[in-house]
PDB file of C-alpha atoms and ligand atoms in Angstrom:
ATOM      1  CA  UNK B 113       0.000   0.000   0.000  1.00  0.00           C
ATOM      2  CA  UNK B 114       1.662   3.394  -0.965  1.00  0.00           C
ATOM      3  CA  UNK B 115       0.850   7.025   0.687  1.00  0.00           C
ATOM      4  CA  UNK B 116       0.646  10.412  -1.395  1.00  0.00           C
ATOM      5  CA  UNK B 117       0.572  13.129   0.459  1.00  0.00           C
ATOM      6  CA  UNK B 118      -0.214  16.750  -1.413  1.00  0.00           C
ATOM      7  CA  UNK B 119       2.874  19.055  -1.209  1.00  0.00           C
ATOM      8  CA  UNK B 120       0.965  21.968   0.309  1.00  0.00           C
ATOM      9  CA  UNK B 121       0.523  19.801   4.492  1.00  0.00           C
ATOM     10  CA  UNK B 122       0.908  21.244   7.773  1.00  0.00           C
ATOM     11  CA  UNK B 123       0.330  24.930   9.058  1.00  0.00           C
ATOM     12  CA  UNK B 124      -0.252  27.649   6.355  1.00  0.00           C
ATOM     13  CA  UNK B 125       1.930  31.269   6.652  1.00  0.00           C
ATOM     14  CA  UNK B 126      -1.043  32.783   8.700  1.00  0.00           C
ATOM     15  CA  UNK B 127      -1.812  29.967  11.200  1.00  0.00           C
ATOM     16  CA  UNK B 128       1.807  29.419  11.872  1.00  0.00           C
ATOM     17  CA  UNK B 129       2.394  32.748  12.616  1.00  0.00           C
ATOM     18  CA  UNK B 130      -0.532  33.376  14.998  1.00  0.00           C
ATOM     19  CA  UNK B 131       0.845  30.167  17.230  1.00  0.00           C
ATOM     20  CA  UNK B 132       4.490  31.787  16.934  1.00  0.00           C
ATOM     21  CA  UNK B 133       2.988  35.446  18.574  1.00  0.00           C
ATOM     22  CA  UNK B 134       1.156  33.104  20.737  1.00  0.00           C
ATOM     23  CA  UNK B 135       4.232  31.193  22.181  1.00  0.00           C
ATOM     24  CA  UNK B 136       6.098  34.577  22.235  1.00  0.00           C
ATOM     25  CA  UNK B 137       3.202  36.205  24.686  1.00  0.00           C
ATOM     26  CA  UNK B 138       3.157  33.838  26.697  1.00  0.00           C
ATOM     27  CA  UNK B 139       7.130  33.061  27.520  1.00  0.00           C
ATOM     28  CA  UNK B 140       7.105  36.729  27.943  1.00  0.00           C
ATOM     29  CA  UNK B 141       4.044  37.317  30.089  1.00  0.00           C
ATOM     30  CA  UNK B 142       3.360  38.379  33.661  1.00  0.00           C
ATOM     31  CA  UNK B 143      -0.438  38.172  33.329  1.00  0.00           C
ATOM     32  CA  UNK B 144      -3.228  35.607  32.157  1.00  0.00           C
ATOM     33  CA  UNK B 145      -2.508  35.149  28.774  1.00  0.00           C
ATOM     34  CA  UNK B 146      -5.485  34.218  26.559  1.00  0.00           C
ATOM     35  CA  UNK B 147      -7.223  33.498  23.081  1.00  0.00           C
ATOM     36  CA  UNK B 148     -10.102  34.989  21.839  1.00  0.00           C
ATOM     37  CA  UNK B 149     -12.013  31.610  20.879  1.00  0.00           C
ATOM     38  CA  UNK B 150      -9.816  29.257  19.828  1.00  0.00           C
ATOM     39  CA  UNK B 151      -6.563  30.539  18.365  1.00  0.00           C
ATOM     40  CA  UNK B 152      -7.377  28.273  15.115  1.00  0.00           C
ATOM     41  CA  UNK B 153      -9.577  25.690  14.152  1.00  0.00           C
ATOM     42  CA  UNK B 154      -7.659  22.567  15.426  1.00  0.00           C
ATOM     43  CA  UNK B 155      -9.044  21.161  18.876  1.00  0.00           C
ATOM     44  CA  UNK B 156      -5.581  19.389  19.372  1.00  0.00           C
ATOM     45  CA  UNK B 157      -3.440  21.979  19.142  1.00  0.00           C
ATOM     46  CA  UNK B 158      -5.750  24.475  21.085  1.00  0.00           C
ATOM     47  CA  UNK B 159      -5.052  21.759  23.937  1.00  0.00           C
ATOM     48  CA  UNK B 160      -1.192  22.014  23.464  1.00  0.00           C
ATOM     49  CA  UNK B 161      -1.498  25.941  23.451  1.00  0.00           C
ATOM     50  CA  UNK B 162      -3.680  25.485  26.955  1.00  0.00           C
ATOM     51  CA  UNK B 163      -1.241  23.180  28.694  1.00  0.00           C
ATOM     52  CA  UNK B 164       1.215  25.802  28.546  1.00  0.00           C
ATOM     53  CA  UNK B 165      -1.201  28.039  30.046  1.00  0.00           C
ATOM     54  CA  UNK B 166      -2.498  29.526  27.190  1.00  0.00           C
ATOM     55  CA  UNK B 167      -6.692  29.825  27.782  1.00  0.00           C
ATOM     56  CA  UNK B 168      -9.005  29.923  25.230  1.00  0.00           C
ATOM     57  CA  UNK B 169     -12.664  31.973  26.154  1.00  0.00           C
ATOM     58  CA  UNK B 170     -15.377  32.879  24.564  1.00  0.00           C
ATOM     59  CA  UNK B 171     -16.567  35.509  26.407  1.00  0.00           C
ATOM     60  CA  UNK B 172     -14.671  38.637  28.763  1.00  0.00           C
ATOM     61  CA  UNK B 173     -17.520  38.384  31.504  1.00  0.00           C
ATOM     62  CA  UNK B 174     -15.645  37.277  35.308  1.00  0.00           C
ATOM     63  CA  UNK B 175     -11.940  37.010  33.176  1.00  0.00           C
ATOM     64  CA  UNK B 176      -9.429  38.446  35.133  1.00  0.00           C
ATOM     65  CA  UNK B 177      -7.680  41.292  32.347  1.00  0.00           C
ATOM     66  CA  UNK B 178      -4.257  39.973  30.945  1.00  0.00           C
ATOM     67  CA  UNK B 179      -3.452  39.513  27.737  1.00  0.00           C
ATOM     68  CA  UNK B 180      -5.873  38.624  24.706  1.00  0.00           C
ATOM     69  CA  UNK B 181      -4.676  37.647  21.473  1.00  0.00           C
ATOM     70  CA  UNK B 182      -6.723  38.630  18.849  1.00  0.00           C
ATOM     71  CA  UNK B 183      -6.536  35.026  16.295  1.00  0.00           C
ATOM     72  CA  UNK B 184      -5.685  33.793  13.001  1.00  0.00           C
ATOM     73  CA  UNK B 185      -9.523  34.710  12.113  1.00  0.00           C
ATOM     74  CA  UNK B 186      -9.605  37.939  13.753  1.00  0.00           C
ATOM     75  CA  UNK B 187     -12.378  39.938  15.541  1.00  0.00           C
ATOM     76  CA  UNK B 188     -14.434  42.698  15.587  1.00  0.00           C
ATOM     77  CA  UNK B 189     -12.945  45.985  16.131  1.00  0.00           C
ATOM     78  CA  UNK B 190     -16.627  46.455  18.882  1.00  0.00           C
ATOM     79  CA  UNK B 191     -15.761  43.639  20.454  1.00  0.00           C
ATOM     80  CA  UNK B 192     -11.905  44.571  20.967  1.00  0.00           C
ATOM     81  CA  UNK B 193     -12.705  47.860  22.392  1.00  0.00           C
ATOM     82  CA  UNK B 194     -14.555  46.020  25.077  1.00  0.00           C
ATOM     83  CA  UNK B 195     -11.795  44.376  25.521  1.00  0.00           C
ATOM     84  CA  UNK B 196      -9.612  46.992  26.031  1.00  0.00           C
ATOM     85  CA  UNK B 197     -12.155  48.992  27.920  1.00  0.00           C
ATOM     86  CA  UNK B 198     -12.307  46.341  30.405  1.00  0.00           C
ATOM     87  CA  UNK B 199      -8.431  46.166  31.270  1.00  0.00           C
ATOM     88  CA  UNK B 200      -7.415  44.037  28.377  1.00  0.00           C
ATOM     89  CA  UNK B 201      -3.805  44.390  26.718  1.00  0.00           C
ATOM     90  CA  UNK B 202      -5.119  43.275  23.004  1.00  0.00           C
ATOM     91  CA  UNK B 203      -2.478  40.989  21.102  1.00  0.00           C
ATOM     92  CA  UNK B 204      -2.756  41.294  17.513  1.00  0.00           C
ATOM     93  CA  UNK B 205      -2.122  37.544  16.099  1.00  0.00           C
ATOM     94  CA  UNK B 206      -4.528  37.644  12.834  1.00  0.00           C
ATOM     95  CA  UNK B 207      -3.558  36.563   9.392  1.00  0.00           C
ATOM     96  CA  UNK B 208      -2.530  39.410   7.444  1.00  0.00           C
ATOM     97  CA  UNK B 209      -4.955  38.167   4.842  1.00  0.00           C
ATOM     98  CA  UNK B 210      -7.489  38.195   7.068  1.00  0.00           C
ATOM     99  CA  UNK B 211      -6.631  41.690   7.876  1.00  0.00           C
ATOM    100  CA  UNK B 212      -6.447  42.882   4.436  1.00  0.00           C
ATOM    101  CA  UNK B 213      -9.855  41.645   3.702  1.00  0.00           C
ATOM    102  CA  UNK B 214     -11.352  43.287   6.307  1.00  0.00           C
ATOM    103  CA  UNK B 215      -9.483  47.001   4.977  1.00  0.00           C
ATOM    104  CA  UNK B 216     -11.149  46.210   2.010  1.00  0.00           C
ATOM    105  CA  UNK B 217     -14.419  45.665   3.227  1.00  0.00           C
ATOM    106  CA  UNK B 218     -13.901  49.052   5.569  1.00  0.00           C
ATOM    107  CA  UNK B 219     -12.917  50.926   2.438  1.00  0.00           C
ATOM    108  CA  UNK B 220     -15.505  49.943   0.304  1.00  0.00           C
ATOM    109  CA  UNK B 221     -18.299  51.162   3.077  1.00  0.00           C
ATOM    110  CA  UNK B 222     -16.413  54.153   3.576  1.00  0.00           C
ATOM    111  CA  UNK B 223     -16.941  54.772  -0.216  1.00  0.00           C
ATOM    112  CA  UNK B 224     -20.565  54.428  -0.364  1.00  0.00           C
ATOM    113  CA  UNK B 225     -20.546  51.044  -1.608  1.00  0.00           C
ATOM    114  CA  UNK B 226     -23.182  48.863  -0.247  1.00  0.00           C
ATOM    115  CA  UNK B 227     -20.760  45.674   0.876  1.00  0.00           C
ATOM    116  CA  UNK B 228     -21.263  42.601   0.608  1.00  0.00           C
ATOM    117  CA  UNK B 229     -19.567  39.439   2.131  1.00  0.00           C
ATOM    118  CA  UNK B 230     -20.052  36.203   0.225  1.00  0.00           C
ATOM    119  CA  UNK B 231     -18.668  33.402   3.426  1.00  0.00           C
ATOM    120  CA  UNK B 232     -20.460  31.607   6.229  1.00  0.00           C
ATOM    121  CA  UNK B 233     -22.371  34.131   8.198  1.00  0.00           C
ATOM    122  CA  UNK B 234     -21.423  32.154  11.592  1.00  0.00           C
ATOM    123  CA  UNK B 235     -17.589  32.051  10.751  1.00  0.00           C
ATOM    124  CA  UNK B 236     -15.463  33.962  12.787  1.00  0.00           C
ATOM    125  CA  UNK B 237     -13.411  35.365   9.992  1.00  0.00           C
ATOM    126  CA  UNK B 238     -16.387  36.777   8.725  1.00  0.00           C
ATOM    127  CA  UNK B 239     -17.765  38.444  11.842  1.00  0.00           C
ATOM    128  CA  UNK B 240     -14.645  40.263  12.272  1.00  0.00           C
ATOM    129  CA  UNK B 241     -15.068  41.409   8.537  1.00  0.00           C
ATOM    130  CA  UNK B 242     -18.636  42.266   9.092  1.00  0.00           C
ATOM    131  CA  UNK B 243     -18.090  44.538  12.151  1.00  0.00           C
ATOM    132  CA  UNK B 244     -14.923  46.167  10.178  1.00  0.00           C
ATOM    133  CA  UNK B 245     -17.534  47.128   7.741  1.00  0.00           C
ATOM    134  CA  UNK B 246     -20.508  49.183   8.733  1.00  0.00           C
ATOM    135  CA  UNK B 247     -24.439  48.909   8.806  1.00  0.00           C
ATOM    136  CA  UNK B 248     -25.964  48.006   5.918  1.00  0.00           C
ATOM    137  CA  UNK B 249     -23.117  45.210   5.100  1.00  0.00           C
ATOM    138  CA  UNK B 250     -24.843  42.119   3.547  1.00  0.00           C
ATOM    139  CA  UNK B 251     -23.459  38.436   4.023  1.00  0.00           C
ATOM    140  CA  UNK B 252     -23.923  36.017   1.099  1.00  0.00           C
ATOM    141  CA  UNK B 253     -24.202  32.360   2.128  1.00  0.00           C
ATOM    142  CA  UNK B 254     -24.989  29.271   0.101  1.00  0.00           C
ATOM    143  CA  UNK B 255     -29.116  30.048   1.297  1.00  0.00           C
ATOM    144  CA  UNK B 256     -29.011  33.177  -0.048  1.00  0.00           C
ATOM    145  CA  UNK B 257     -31.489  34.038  -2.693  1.00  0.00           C
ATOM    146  CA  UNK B 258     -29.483  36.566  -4.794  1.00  0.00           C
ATOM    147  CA  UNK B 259     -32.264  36.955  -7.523  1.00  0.00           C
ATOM    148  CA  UNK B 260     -34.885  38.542  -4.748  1.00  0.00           C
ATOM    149  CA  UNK B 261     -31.996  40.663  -3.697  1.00  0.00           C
ATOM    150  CA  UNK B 262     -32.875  44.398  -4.768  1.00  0.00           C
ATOM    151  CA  UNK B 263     -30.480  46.611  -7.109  1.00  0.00           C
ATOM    152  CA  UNK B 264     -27.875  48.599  -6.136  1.00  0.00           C
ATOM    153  CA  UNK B 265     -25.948  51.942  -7.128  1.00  0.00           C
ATOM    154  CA  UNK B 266     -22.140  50.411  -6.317  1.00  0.00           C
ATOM    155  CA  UNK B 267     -21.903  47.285  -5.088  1.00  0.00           C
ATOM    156  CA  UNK B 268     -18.825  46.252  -3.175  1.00  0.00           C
ATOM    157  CA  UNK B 269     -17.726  42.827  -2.547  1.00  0.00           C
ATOM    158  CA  UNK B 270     -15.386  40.768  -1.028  1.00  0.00           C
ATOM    159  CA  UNK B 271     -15.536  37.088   0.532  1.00  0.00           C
ATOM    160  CA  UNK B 272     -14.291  35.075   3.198  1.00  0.00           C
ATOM    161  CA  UNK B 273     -10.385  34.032   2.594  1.00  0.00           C
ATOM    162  CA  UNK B 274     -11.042  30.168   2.200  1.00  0.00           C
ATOM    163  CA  UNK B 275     -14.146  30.474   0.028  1.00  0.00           C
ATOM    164  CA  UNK B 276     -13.948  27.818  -2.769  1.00  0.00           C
ATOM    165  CA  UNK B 277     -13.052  29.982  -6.042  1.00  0.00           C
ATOM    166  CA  UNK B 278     -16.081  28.486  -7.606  1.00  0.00           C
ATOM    167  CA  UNK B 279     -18.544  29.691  -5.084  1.00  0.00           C
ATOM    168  CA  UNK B 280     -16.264  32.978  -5.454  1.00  0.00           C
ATOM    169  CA  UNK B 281     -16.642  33.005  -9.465  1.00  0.00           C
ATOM    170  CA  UNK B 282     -20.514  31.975  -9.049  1.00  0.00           C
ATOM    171  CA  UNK B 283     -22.037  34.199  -6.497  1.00  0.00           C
ATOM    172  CA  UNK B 284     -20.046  37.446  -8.320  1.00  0.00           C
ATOM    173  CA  UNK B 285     -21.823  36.113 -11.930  1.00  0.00           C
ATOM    174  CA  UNK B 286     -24.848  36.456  -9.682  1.00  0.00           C
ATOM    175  CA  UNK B 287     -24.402  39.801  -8.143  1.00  0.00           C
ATOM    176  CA  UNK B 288     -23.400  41.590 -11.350  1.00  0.00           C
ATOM    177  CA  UNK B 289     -26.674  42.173 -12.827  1.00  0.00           C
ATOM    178  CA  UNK B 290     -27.786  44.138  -9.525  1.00  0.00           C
ATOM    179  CA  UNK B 291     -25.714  47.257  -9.558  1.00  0.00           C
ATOM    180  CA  UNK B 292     -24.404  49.261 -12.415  1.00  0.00           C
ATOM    181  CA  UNK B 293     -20.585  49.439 -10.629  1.00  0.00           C
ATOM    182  CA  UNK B 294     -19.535  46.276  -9.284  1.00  0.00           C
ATOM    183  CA  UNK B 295     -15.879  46.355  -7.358  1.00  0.00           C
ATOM    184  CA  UNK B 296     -14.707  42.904  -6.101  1.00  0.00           C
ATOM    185  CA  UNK B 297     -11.747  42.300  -4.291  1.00  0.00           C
ATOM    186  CA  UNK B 298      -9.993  38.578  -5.008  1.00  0.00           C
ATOM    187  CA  UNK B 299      -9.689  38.310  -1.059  1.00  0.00           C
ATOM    188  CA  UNK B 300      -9.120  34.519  -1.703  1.00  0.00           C
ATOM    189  CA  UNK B 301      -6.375  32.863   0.067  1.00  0.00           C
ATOM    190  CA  UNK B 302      -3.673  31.331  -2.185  1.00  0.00           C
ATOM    191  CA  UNK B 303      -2.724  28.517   0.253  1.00  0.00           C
ATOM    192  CA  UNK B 304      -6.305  27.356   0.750  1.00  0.00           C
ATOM    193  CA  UNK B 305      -6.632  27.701  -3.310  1.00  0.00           C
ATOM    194  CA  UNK B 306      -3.668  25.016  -3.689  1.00  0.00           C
ATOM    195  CA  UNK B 307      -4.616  23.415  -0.869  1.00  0.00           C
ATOM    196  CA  UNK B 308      -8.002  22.490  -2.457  1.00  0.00           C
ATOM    197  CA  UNK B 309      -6.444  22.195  -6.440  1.00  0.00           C
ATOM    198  CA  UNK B 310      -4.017  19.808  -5.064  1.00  0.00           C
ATOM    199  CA  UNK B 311      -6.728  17.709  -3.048  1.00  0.00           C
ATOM    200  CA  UNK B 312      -8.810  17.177  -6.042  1.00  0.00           C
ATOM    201  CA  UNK B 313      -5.840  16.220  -8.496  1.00  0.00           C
ATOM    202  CA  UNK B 314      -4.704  13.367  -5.590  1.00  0.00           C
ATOM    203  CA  UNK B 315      -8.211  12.543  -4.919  1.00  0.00           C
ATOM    204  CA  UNK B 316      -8.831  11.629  -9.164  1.00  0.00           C
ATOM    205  CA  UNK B 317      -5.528   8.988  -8.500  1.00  0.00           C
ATOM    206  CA  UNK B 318      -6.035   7.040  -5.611  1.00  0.00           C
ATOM    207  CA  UNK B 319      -8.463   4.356  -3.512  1.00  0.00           C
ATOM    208  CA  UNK B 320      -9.446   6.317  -0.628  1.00  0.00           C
ATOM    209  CA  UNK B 321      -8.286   9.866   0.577  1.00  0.00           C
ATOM    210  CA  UNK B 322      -7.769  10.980   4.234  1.00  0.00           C
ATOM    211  CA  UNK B 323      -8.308  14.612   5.170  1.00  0.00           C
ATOM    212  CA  UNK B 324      -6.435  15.781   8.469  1.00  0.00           C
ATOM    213  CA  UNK B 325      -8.226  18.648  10.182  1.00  0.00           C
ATOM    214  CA  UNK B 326     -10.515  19.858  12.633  1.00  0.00           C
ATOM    215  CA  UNK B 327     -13.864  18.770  12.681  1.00  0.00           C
ATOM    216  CA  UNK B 328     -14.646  22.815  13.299  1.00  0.00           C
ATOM    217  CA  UNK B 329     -11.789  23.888  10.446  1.00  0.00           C
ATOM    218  CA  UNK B 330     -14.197  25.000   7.447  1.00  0.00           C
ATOM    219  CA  UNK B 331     -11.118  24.668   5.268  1.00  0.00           C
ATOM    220  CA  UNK B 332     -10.523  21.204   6.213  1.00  0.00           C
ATOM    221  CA  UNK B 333     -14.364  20.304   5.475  1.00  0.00           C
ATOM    222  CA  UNK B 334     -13.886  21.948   1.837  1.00  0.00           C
ATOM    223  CA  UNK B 335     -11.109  19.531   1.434  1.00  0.00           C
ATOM    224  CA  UNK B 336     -13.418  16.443   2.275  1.00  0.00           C
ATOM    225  CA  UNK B 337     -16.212  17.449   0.379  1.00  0.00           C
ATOM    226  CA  UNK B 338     -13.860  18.103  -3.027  1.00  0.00           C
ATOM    227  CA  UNK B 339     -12.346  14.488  -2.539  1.00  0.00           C
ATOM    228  CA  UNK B 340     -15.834  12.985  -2.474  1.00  0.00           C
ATOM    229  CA  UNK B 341     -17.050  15.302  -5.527  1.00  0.00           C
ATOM    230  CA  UNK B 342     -13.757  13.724  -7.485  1.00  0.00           C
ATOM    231  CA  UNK B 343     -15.490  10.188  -6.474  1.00  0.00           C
ATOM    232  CA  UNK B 344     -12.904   9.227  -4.296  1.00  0.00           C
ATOM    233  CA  UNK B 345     -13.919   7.234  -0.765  1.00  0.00           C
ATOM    234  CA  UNK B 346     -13.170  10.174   1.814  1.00  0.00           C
ATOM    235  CA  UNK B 347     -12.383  10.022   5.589  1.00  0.00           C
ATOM    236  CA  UNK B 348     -12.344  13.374   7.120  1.00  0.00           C
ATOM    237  CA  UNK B 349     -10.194  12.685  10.720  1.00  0.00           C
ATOM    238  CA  UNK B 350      -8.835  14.474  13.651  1.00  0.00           C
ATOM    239  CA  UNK B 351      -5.967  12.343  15.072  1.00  0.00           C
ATOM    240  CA  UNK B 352      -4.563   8.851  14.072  1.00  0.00           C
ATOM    241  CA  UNK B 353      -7.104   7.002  16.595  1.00  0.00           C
ATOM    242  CA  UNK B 354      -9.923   7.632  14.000  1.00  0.00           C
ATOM    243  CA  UNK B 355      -8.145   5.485  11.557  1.00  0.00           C
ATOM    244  CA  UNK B 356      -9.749   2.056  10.840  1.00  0.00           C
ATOM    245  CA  UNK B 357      -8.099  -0.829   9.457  1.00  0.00           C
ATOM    246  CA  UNK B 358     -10.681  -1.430   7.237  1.00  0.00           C
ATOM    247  CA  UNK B 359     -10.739   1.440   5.488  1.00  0.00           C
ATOM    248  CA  UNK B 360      -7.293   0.472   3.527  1.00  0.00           C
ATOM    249  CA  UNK B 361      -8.617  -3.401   3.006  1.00  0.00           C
ATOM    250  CA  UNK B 362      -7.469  -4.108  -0.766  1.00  0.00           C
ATOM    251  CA  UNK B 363      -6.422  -0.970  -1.371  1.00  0.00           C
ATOM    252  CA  UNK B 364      -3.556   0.157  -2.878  1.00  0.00           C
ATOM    253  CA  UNK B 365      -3.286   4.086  -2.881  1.00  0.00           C
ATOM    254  CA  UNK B 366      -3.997   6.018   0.051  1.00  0.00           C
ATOM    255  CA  UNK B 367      -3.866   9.803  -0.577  1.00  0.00           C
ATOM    256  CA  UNK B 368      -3.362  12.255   2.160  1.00  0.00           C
ATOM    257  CA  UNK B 369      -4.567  15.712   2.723  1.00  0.00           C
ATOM    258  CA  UNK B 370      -4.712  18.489   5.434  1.00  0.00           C
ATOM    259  CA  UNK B 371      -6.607  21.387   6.215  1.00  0.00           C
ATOM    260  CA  UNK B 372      -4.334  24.829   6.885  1.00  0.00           C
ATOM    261  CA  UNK B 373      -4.287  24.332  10.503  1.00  0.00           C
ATOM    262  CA  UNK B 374      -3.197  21.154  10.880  1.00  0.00           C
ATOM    263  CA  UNK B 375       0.155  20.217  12.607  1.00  0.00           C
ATOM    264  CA  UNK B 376       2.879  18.464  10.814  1.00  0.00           C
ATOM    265  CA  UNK B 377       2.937  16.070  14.158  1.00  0.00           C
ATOM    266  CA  UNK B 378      -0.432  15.127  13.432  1.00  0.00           C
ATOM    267  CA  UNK B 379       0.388  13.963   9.890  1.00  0.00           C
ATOM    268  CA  UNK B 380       3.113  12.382  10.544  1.00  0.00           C
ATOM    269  CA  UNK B 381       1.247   9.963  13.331  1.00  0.00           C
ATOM    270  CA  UNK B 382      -1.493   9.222  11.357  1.00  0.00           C
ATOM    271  CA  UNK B 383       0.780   8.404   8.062  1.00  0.00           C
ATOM    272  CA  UNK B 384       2.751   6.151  10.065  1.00  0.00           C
ATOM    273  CA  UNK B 385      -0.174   4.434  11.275  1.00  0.00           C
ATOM    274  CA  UNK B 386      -1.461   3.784   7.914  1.00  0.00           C
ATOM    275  CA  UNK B 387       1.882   2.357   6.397  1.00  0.00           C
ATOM    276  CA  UNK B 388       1.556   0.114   9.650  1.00  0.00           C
ATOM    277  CA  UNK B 389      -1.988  -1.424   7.632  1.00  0.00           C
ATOM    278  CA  UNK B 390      -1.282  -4.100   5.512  1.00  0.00           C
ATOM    279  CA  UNK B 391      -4.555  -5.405   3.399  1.00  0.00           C
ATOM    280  CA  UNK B 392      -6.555  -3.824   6.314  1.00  0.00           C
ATOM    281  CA  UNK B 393      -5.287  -5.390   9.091  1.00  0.00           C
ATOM    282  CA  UNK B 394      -3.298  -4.049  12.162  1.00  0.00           C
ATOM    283  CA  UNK B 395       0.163  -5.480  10.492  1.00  0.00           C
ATOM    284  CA  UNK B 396       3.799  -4.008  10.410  1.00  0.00           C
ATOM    285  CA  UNK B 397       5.269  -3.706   7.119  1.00  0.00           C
TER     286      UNK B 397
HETATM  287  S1  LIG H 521      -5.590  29.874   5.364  1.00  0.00           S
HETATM  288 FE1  LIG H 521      -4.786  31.730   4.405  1.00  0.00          FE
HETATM  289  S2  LIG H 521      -6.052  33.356   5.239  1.00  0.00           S
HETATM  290 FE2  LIG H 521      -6.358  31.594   6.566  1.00  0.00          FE
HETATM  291  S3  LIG H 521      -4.844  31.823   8.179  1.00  0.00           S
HETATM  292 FE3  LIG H 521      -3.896  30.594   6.599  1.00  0.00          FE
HETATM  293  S4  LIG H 521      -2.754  32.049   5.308  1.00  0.00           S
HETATM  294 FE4  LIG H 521      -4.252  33.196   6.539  1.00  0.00          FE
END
């Protein structure tokens, strides 16, 4: 049984660099140092990060003030200034693309445009982009009826950073019709983009794919569901104890996949559990 792994595994720039501030807070802290939800979307490593005494909450109510690190998916610019209001020393750990999607969004208001977010309206990433932008700013989901949607002087759009670039290309074919100026902003992240061309290529040349991730990652999810759209029988795991045997039985090419905040340790255990597998069974190579 061989394993193919895509090129584009572990932590992307953005994740990677939010756990690096993260680790740097907290070796240099004299106060609680926490997360504002969880630093990224990967239970396992949220555990890691709270072992070494970094807390994740969801909510400033009873916290004692220390320091809050803004994360990966970044926050609401209200919601910080209660922060801050209430004692907090804000840490500012979010993606840079994150960030520059939610200027653009900010901008766009600013000029008059009425904004719109295409993204899941319950994602963090795009409440923080949301409350960057200002009243009025519409959310486009996969429910959303564009055709009742009325028309629009300037429309101004942008869209959650790991949007599939087909939902991206779609909804914007959509929109056009409804305003006479239209100004989009690719806000697309690259590394999610390769992520998810890579996935689909493996996922046309092998048995059965397994995607690494949190259950809660939405990029990991988009990875599962393009594996299954290419055909391909699709496991979408946390660790290496949700591997079964059976899966691999008579199979010869496992692919392997992982969302953008997955660590490399993770891979590595569950790869070397499935080159343990031999025709299914529990055996050592
Ligand atoms: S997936 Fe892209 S946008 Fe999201 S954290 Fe990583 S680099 Fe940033």
């Amino acid at each position: 049984m061989k394993v193919f792994q895509t090129s584009d595994k572990g932590f992307c720039f953005g994740v990677r660099r939010s756990i690096d501030i993260a680790l740097e807070t907290i070796k240099a802290a004299k106060v609680p140092v926490y997360t504002y939800g969880p630093i990224i979307h990967n239970p396992q490593v949220v555990k890691k990060l709270e072992e070494q005494g970094i807390a994740s909450i969801e909510s400033l109510e009873g916290v004692k003030p220390g320091k809050l690190i803004l994360r990966s998916h970044g926050a609401p610019p209200s919601a910080i200034r209660e922060a801050e209001k209430l004692g907090f020393s804000v840490v500012d750990a979010v993606c840079p693309f994150v960030r520059r999607a939610q200027n653009h969004a900010k901008k766009l208001y600013k000029e008059k445009y009425k904004v719109i977010i295409i993204g899941e309206q319950e994602h963090p990433e795009v409440k923080g982009i949301l409350g960057h932008a200002g009243m009025g700013t519409q959310v486009i989901n996969h429910s959303t009826s564009i055709e009742e949607l009325p028309d629009f002087k300037k429309l101004g759009i942008v869209a959650q950073t790991t949007l599939p670039v087909q939902r991206f290309v779609e909804v914007i074919s959509k929109l056009l019709p409804k305003a006479e100026e239209v100004l989009v902003y690719n806000t697309l992240c690259k590394n999610v983009i390769l992520r998810q061309q890579h996935t689909a290529k493996l996922a046309k040349s092998v048995d059965v794919m397994i995607v690494i991730g949190g259950k809660n990652s939405a990029n990991t999810r988009r990875l599962a569901e393009l594996a299954k759209q290419e055909g391909c029988k699709t496991h979408h795991i946390e660790t290496y104890k949700d591997l079964e045997p059976n899966w691999f039985k008579d199979k010869s090419r496992v692919g392997v996949t992982s969302g953008a905040s997955t660590p490399d340790w993770i891979i590595e255990e569950i790869v070397k559990t499935i080159k343990s597998y031999r025709g299914g069974r529990n055996e050592k190579r």
